[in-house]
Tab-separated table of C-alpha atoms in Angstrom:
chain	number	residue	atom	x	y	z
A	1	MET	CA	-32.985	1.977	-16.391
A	2	ALA	CA	-29.633	3.748	-16.769
A	3	THR	CA	-26.646	5.270	-15.018
A	4	LEU	CA	-26.524	9.060	-14.741
A	5	VAL	CA	-22.979	10.442	-14.880
A	6	VAL	CA	-22.784	14.054	-13.713
A	7	ALA	CA	-20.191	15.867	-15.827
A	8	ASP	CA	-17.450	18.097	-14.443
A	9	HIS	CA	-16.838	21.163	-16.609
A	10	ASP	CA	-16.285	24.923	-16.651
A	11	ASN	CA	-19.191	25.654	-19.050
A	12	ALA	CA	-16.782	25.550	-21.990
A	13	THR	CA	-14.676	22.394	-21.663
A	14	LEU	CA	-15.422	18.928	-20.328
A	15	ALA	CA	-13.040	18.098	-17.461
A	16	ASP	CA	-10.700	15.153	-17.979
A	17	VAL	CA	-12.160	13.353	-14.951
A	18	THR	CA	-15.518	12.767	-16.634
A	19	PRO	CA	-14.289	10.265	-19.274
A	20	LYS	CA	-12.794	8.301	-16.368
A	21	VAL	CA	-16.141	8.239	-14.568
A	22	VAL	CA	-17.686	6.923	-17.789
A	23	THR	CA	-15.174	4.055	-17.731
A	24	ALA	CA	-16.300	3.207	-14.204
A	25	ALA	CA	-19.952	3.434	-15.268
A	26	LYS	CA	-19.348	0.909	-18.048
A	27	GLY	CA	-18.718	-1.689	-15.367
A	28	LEU	CA	-22.385	-1.490	-14.337
A	29	GLY	CA	-23.578	-2.734	-17.707
A	30	ASP	CA	-26.444	-0.251	-18.070
A	31	ASP	CA	-27.000	2.565	-20.544
A	32	ILE	CA	-24.929	5.615	-19.657
A	33	HIS	CA	-26.435	9.098	-19.697
A	34	ILE	CA	-24.299	12.176	-19.007
A	35	LEU	CA	-25.824	15.203	-17.308
A	36	VAL	CA	-24.302	18.523	-18.318
A	37	ALA	CA	-25.689	21.156	-15.960
A	38	GLY	CA	-24.372	24.649	-16.523
A	39	SER	CA	-24.904	27.961	-18.249
A	40	GLY	CA	-24.042	28.368	-21.921
A	41	CYS	CA	-22.672	24.829	-21.814
A	42	GLY	CA	-23.600	23.608	-25.298
A	43	ALA	CA	-19.968	22.995	-26.251
A	44	VAL	CA	-19.533	20.741	-23.227
A	45	ALA	CA	-22.554	18.682	-24.274
A	46	GLU	CA	-21.052	18.199	-27.729
A	47	GLN	CA	-17.802	16.955	-26.197
A	48	ALA	CA	-19.672	14.583	-23.873
A	49	ALA	CA	-21.676	13.167	-26.781
A	50	LYS	CA	-18.451	11.994	-28.448
A	51	LEU	CA	-17.401	9.786	-25.539
A	52	ASP	CA	-17.450	6.073	-26.234
A	53	GLY	CA	-20.201	4.190	-24.436
A	54	VAL	CA	-22.485	7.158	-23.823
A	55	ALA	CA	-26.062	6.635	-24.993
A	56	LYS	CA	-27.501	10.062	-24.222
A	57	VAL	CA	-26.468	13.524	-23.036
A	58	LEU	CA	-28.911	15.512	-20.930
A	59	VAL	CA	-28.387	19.277	-20.905
A	60	ALA	CA	-29.745	21.551	-18.181
A	61	ASP	CA	-28.743	25.023	-19.326
A	62	ASP	CA	-29.703	27.589	-16.716
A	63	ALA	CA	-27.970	30.387	-14.826
A	64	GLN	CA	-28.460	28.622	-11.475
A	65	TYR	CA	-26.047	25.874	-12.581
A	66	ALA	CA	-23.305	28.186	-13.813
A	67	ASN	CA	-21.053	27.821	-10.781
A	68	GLY	CA	-21.749	24.340	-9.479
A	69	LEU	CA	-23.704	25.322	-6.376
A	70	ALA	CA	-24.626	22.209	-4.424
A	71	GLU	CA	-28.245	22.991	-3.557
A	72	PRO	CA	-29.697	23.511	-7.068
A	73	LEU	CA	-27.566	20.685	-8.500
A	74	ALA	CA	-28.786	18.259	-5.854
A	75	VAL	CA	-32.436	19.062	-6.619
A	76	LEU	CA	-31.838	18.581	-10.351
A	77	VAL	CA	-30.039	15.246	-9.983
A	78	THR	CA	-32.558	13.918	-7.470
A	79	GLY	CA	-35.405	14.680	-9.865
A	80	LEU	CA	-33.682	12.782	-12.672
A	81	MET	CA	-33.304	9.661	-10.532
A	82	ASP	CA	-36.883	8.625	-11.305
A	83	SER	CA	-35.518	7.334	-14.615
A	84	HIS	CA	-32.045	6.274	-13.465
A	85	ASP	CA	-30.793	3.589	-11.095
A	86	VAL	CA	-27.393	5.105	-10.377
A	87	ALA	CA	-26.020	8.621	-9.973
A	88	MET	CA	-22.257	8.705	-10.446
A	89	GLY	CA	-19.736	11.529	-10.319
A	90	SER	CA	-16.047	12.144	-9.770
A	91	ALA	CA	-14.735	12.485	-6.214
A	92	THR	CA	-14.011	16.185	-6.704
A	93	THR	CA	-14.996	19.070	-4.466
A	94	VAL	CA	-18.146	19.800	-6.483
A	95	ALA	CA	-19.492	16.240	-6.369
A	96	LYS	CA	-18.477	15.817	-2.730
A	97	ASN	CA	-20.685	18.810	-2.040
A	98	PHE	CA	-23.883	17.847	-3.837
A	99	MET	CA	-23.815	14.033	-4.040
A	100	PRO	CA	-24.417	13.473	-0.299
A	101	ARG	CA	-27.474	15.718	-0.591
A	102	VAL	CA	-28.792	13.477	-3.371
A	103	ALA	CA	-28.194	10.394	-1.219
A	104	VAL	CA	-30.108	11.942	1.684
A	105	ALA	CA	-33.005	12.928	-0.579
A	106	LEU	CA	-33.181	9.350	-1.910
A	107	ASP	CA	-32.695	7.869	1.579
A	108	VAL	CA	-29.765	5.699	0.491
A	109	ALA	CA	-26.161	5.262	1.611
A	110	GLN	CA	-23.593	6.998	-0.578
A	111	ILE	CA	-20.719	4.820	-1.811
A	112	SER	CA	-17.671	7.077	-1.852
A	113	GLU	CA	-14.444	7.093	-3.865
A	114	ILE	CA	-14.688	3.699	-5.517
A	115	VAL	CA	-11.574	2.395	-7.280
A	116	ALA	CA	-13.127	-0.676	-8.933
A	117	VAL	CA	-16.517	-2.005	-10.025
A	118	GLU	CA	-17.007	-5.704	-9.258
A	119	SER	CA	-20.630	-5.882	-10.439
A	120	ASN	CA	-23.694	-3.677	-10.624
A	121	ASP	CA	-24.050	-3.785	-6.839
A	122	THR	CA	-20.509	-4.438	-5.570
A	123	PHE	CA	-17.652	-1.957	-5.442
A	124	ILE	CA	-14.115	-1.582	-4.058
A	125	ARG	CA	-13.080	1.512	-2.126
A	126	PRO	CA	-9.994	2.404	-0.059
A	127	ILE	CA	-10.186	2.796	3.714
A	128	TYR	CA	-7.655	3.606	6.451
A	129	ALA	CA	-5.831	6.125	4.236
A	130	GLY	CA	-5.583	3.563	1.451
A	131	ASN	CA	-3.943	0.891	3.597
A	132	ALA	CA	-6.886	-1.472	3.119
A	133	MET	CA	-9.508	-2.045	0.456
A	134	GLN	CA	-13.138	-2.496	1.379
A	135	THR	CA	-15.653	-4.442	-0.699
A	136	VAL	CA	-19.067	-2.772	-0.497
A	137	GLN	CA	-22.246	-4.483	-1.664
A	138	SER	CA	-25.333	-2.290	-1.824
A	139	SER	CA	-28.923	-3.498	-1.856
A	140	ASP	CA	-30.309	0.024	-2.296
A	141	ALA	CA	-32.640	0.364	-5.264
A	142	LYS	CA	-30.953	3.661	-6.144
A	143	LYS	CA	-27.205	4.085	-5.829
A	144	VAL	CA	-25.205	7.283	-5.351
A	145	ILE	CA	-21.514	6.811	-6.123
A	146	THR	CA	-18.401	8.964	-6.324
A	147	VAL	CA	-15.372	7.721	-8.246
A	148	ARG	CA	-11.691	8.153	-7.444
A	149	THR	CA	-10.752	8.850	-11.044
A	150	THR	CA	-7.025	8.185	-10.613
A	151	ALA	CA	-7.962	4.477	-10.567
A	152	PHE	CA	-9.619	4.476	-14.008
A	153	ALA	CA	-8.393	5.129	-17.535
A	154	ALA	CA	-10.380	7.620	-19.592
A	155	THR	CA	-12.858	6.212	-22.076
A	156	GLY	CA	-12.078	7.018	-25.691
A	157	GLU	CA	-13.999	9.043	-28.226
A	158	GLY	CA	-15.929	7.910	-31.262
A	159	GLY	CA	-19.419	8.057	-29.792
A	160	SER	CA	-22.380	9.932	-31.213
A	161	ALA	CA	-24.860	10.157	-28.362
A	162	ALA	CA	-28.156	11.976	-28.708
A	163	VAL	CA	-28.334	15.345	-26.933
A	164	GLU	CA	-31.547	16.209	-25.135
A	165	THR	CA	-32.574	19.273	-23.154
A	166	VAL	CA	-33.990	18.821	-19.668
A	167	ALA	CA	-35.856	21.490	-17.761
A	168	ALA	CA	-34.144	23.224	-14.882
A	169	ALA	CA	-35.449	22.261	-11.454
A	170	ASP	CA	-36.820	24.789	-9.002
A	171	ASN	CA	-33.978	26.614	-7.311
A	172	PRO	CA	-34.274	26.150	-3.537
A	173	GLY	CA	-32.575	29.542	-3.077
A	174	LEU	CA	-30.423	28.357	-0.192
A	175	SER	CA	-27.135	29.670	-1.518
A	176	GLU	CA	-25.735	32.145	-3.996
A	177	TYR	CA	-22.454	32.451	-5.863
A	178	VAL	CA	-20.176	35.261	-4.718
A	179	GLU	CA	-16.756	34.772	-6.308
A	180	ASP	CA	-13.930	32.349	-7.005
A	181	ARG	CA	-10.490	33.072	-5.651
A	182	VAL	CA	-8.116	30.840	-7.546
A	183	SER	CA	-4.340	31.043	-7.445
A	184	GLU	CA	-2.906	31.518	-10.915
A	185	SER	CA	0.115	29.645	-12.197
A	186	GLU	CA	1.648	28.871	-15.557
A	187	ARG	CA	2.426	25.369	-14.295
A	188	PRO	CA	-0.048	22.500	-14.775
A	189	GLN	CA	-2.730	21.888	-12.163
A	190	LEU	CA	-1.830	19.220	-9.636
A	191	THR	CA	-4.800	16.981	-10.376
A	192	SER	CA	-4.142	16.862	-14.128
A	193	ALA	CA	-0.336	17.165	-14.313
A	194	LYS	CA	1.630	14.320	-15.887
A	195	ARG	CA	4.669	15.208	-13.785
A	196	ILE	CA	4.754	16.460	-10.195
A	197	ILE	CA	7.594	17.376	-7.860
A	198	SER	CA	6.654	17.805	-4.212
A	199	GLY	CA	8.538	19.130	-1.205
A	200	GLY	CA	8.197	18.093	2.408
A	201	ARG	CA	9.331	19.152	5.836
A	202	GLY	CA	12.897	18.443	4.744
A	203	MET	CA	12.801	21.606	2.622
A	204	GLN	CA	13.196	23.439	5.967
A	205	SER	CA	11.565	26.708	4.839
A	206	ALA	CA	9.450	28.342	2.158
A	207	ASP	CA	12.586	30.098	0.919
A	208	ASN	CA	13.921	26.750	-0.304
A	209	PHE	CA	10.898	25.793	-2.429
A	210	PRO	CA	12.266	27.699	-5.471
A	211	MET	CA	14.812	24.855	-5.668
A	212	ILE	CA	12.145	22.377	-6.699
A	213	GLU	CA	10.228	24.988	-8.683
A	214	LYS	CA	13.251	25.275	-10.994
A	215	ILE	CA	13.114	21.505	-11.550
A	216	ALA	CA	9.361	21.734	-12.177
A	217	ASP	CA	9.861	24.398	-14.832
A	218	LYS	CA	12.446	22.270	-16.622
A	219	LEU	CA	10.185	19.198	-16.569
A	220	GLY	CA	6.909	21.002	-17.260
A	221	ALA	CA	5.727	19.708	-13.901
A	222	ALA	CA	3.348	20.867	-11.192
A	223	VAL	CA	4.625	21.637	-7.703
A	224	GLY	CA	3.119	19.942	-4.659
A	225	ALA	CA	3.783	19.707	-0.954
A	226	SER	CA	3.219	17.355	1.949
A	227	ARG	CA	0.841	18.291	4.749
A	228	ALA	CA	3.822	18.749	7.061
A	229	ALA	CA	5.239	21.360	4.679
A	230	VAL	CA	1.872	23.098	4.367
A	231	ASP	CA	1.279	23.101	8.129
A	232	ALA	CA	4.758	24.566	8.615
A	233	GLY	CA	3.912	27.411	6.253
A	234	PHE	CA	6.352	26.352	3.525
A	235	ALA	CA	3.608	26.098	0.874
A	236	PRO	CA	-0.058	27.127	0.441
A	237	ASN	CA	-2.953	24.724	1.061
A	238	ASP	CA	-3.784	24.309	-2.615
A	239	MET	CA	-0.421	22.576	-3.141
A	240	GLN	CA	-1.087	19.845	-0.586
A	241	VAL	CA	-0.957	16.257	-1.828
A	242	GLY	CA	-2.377	13.527	0.391
A	243	GLN	CA	-5.426	12.113	2.102
A	244	THR	CA	-6.599	15.569	3.198
A	245	GLY	CA	-5.260	17.290	0.090
A	246	LYS	CA	-5.281	16.373	-3.575
A	247	VAL	CA	-5.129	12.764	-4.784
A	248	VAL	CA	-2.875	12.506	-7.824
A	249	ALA	CA	-1.584	9.776	-10.127
A	250	PRO	CA	0.892	11.362	-12.570
A	251	GLU	CA	3.302	9.546	-14.841
A	252	LEU	CA	6.187	10.840	-12.690
A	253	TYR	CA	6.109	11.863	-9.020
A	254	ILE	CA	9.274	13.211	-7.379
A	255	ALA	CA	9.164	13.420	-3.587
A	256	VAL	CA	11.844	15.694	-2.139
A	257	GLY	CA	12.393	15.726	1.616
A	258	ILE	CA	9.144	13.838	2.223
A	259	SER	CA	9.266	11.044	4.802
A	260	GLY	CA	6.173	9.275	3.472
A	261	ALA	CA	3.480	9.331	6.159
A	262	ILE	CA	0.503	7.156	5.234
A	263	GLN	CA	-1.649	10.247	4.726
A	264	HIS	CA	0.720	11.481	2.013
A	265	LEU	CA	1.118	8.054	0.417
A	266	ALA	CA	-2.672	7.789	0.119
A	267	GLY	CA	-2.599	10.778	-2.204
A	268	MET	CA	0.193	9.740	-4.588
A	269	LYS	CA	0.989	6.026	-4.374
A	270	ASP	CA	-0.865	5.291	-7.646
A	271	SER	CA	1.683	7.389	-9.571
A	272	LYS	CA	3.267	5.430	-12.429
A	273	ILE	CA	6.879	6.192	-11.430
A	274	ILE	CA	7.827	7.452	-7.966
A	275	VAL	CA	11.237	8.983	-7.266
A	276	ALA	CA	12.252	9.798	-3.693
A	277	ILE	CA	15.103	11.982	-2.437
A	278	ASN	CA	15.635	11.804	1.318
A	279	LYS	CA	18.652	11.675	3.592
A	280	ASP	CA	16.954	9.139	5.906
A	281	GLU	CA	17.352	5.689	4.360
A	282	GLU	CA	14.618	4.362	6.697
A	283	ALA	CA	12.022	6.852	5.439
A	284	PRO	CA	8.727	5.077	4.531
A	285	ILE	CA	8.665	6.845	1.147
A	286	PHE	CA	11.337	4.416	-0.085
A	287	GLN	CA	8.902	1.513	0.371
A	288	VAL	CA	6.755	2.787	-2.498
A	289	ALA	CA	9.471	4.484	-4.574
A	290	ASP	CA	10.579	2.998	-7.887
A	291	TYR	CA	13.823	4.960	-7.597
A	292	GLY	CA	15.282	6.199	-4.321
A	293	LEU	CA	18.228	8.463	-3.644
A	294	VAL	CA	19.575	8.637	-0.097
A	295	ALA	CA	21.174	12.066	-0.142
A	296	ASP	CA	21.058	15.588	1.209
A	297	LEU	CA	18.413	17.285	-0.938
A	298	PHE	CA	20.279	20.588	-0.773
A	299	LYS	CA	23.098	18.908	-2.672
A	300	ALA	CA	21.086	16.494	-4.816
A	301	VAL	CA	18.468	18.937	-6.163
A	302	PRO	CA	20.973	21.496	-7.527
A	303	GLU	CA	22.898	18.609	-9.112
A	304	LEU	CA	19.671	17.364	-10.706
A	305	GLU	CA	18.987	20.852	-12.067
A	306	GLU	CA	22.504	20.961	-13.503
A	307	GLU	CA	22.159	17.554	-15.174
A	308	LEU	CA	18.802	18.511	-16.697
A	309	GLY	CA	20.459	21.620	-18.098
A	310	LYS	CA	23.094	19.482	-19.781
A	311	ILE	CA	20.410	17.685	-21.805
A	312	GLY	CA	18.786	20.936	-22.859
A	313	LEU	CA	15.971	21.182	-20.331
């Protein structure tokens, strides 16, 4: 039998989370098949076939899969589980929507947001906002797993997997696509950015966020926010980093005016380098920071912008 990795994509490009899911799937020791379900998604299948460790790419090209609706995807994946032992996907909004439906259809317990694979039946996942790690051993014959991709490196290329077409499943007709409303920005997306600067309640108002946006533009960084800042109306929901927002692991994370509640730390503590600017030297953020500056952000941030300008940024 084999592991079925459900690819994330936009019908043209394979998302960078999928090679990370493949890395996790390698830990199971079985053949890895990637499912590319979409519409006009041939280019995505070609990209998936080049991933190292992939034995086969299954392509379901049908209009019902164009927008990642949970109901038709769940029926498709469930049908393919007759020839697969494991269904695995990234812990993104799309997979979080359809994977539980697959688990229910198979009558198994979903294993969510794993960060390590111990064996083909034992996995590690965070609990209590990442303050503890839980070892989960599953005796289910079929396993449904989502992967926290910030914990895995992307598999390389160099593969040459066979590409096969699979028939579309019957559409249950329980939902229909209406539209996407996505905020547009020239800055990188939070979940894929290599550098992020985030503001917290210490920013005091939305009018002060342009301070960190100027730093972001100089560094080519994305802009994030803590839940406290979002709840206060300083920033929109799609900028929220944390347990109930986006989980990120950039090369550089700058936390400005963020105290470091455990819910926020759960979303960014895997960042490679963490820099904190806060006037409270007892702020929990300093416990995870690689570099900490105890200072008034309204003085420190403009000085940082000035220093970056001196080196041509």
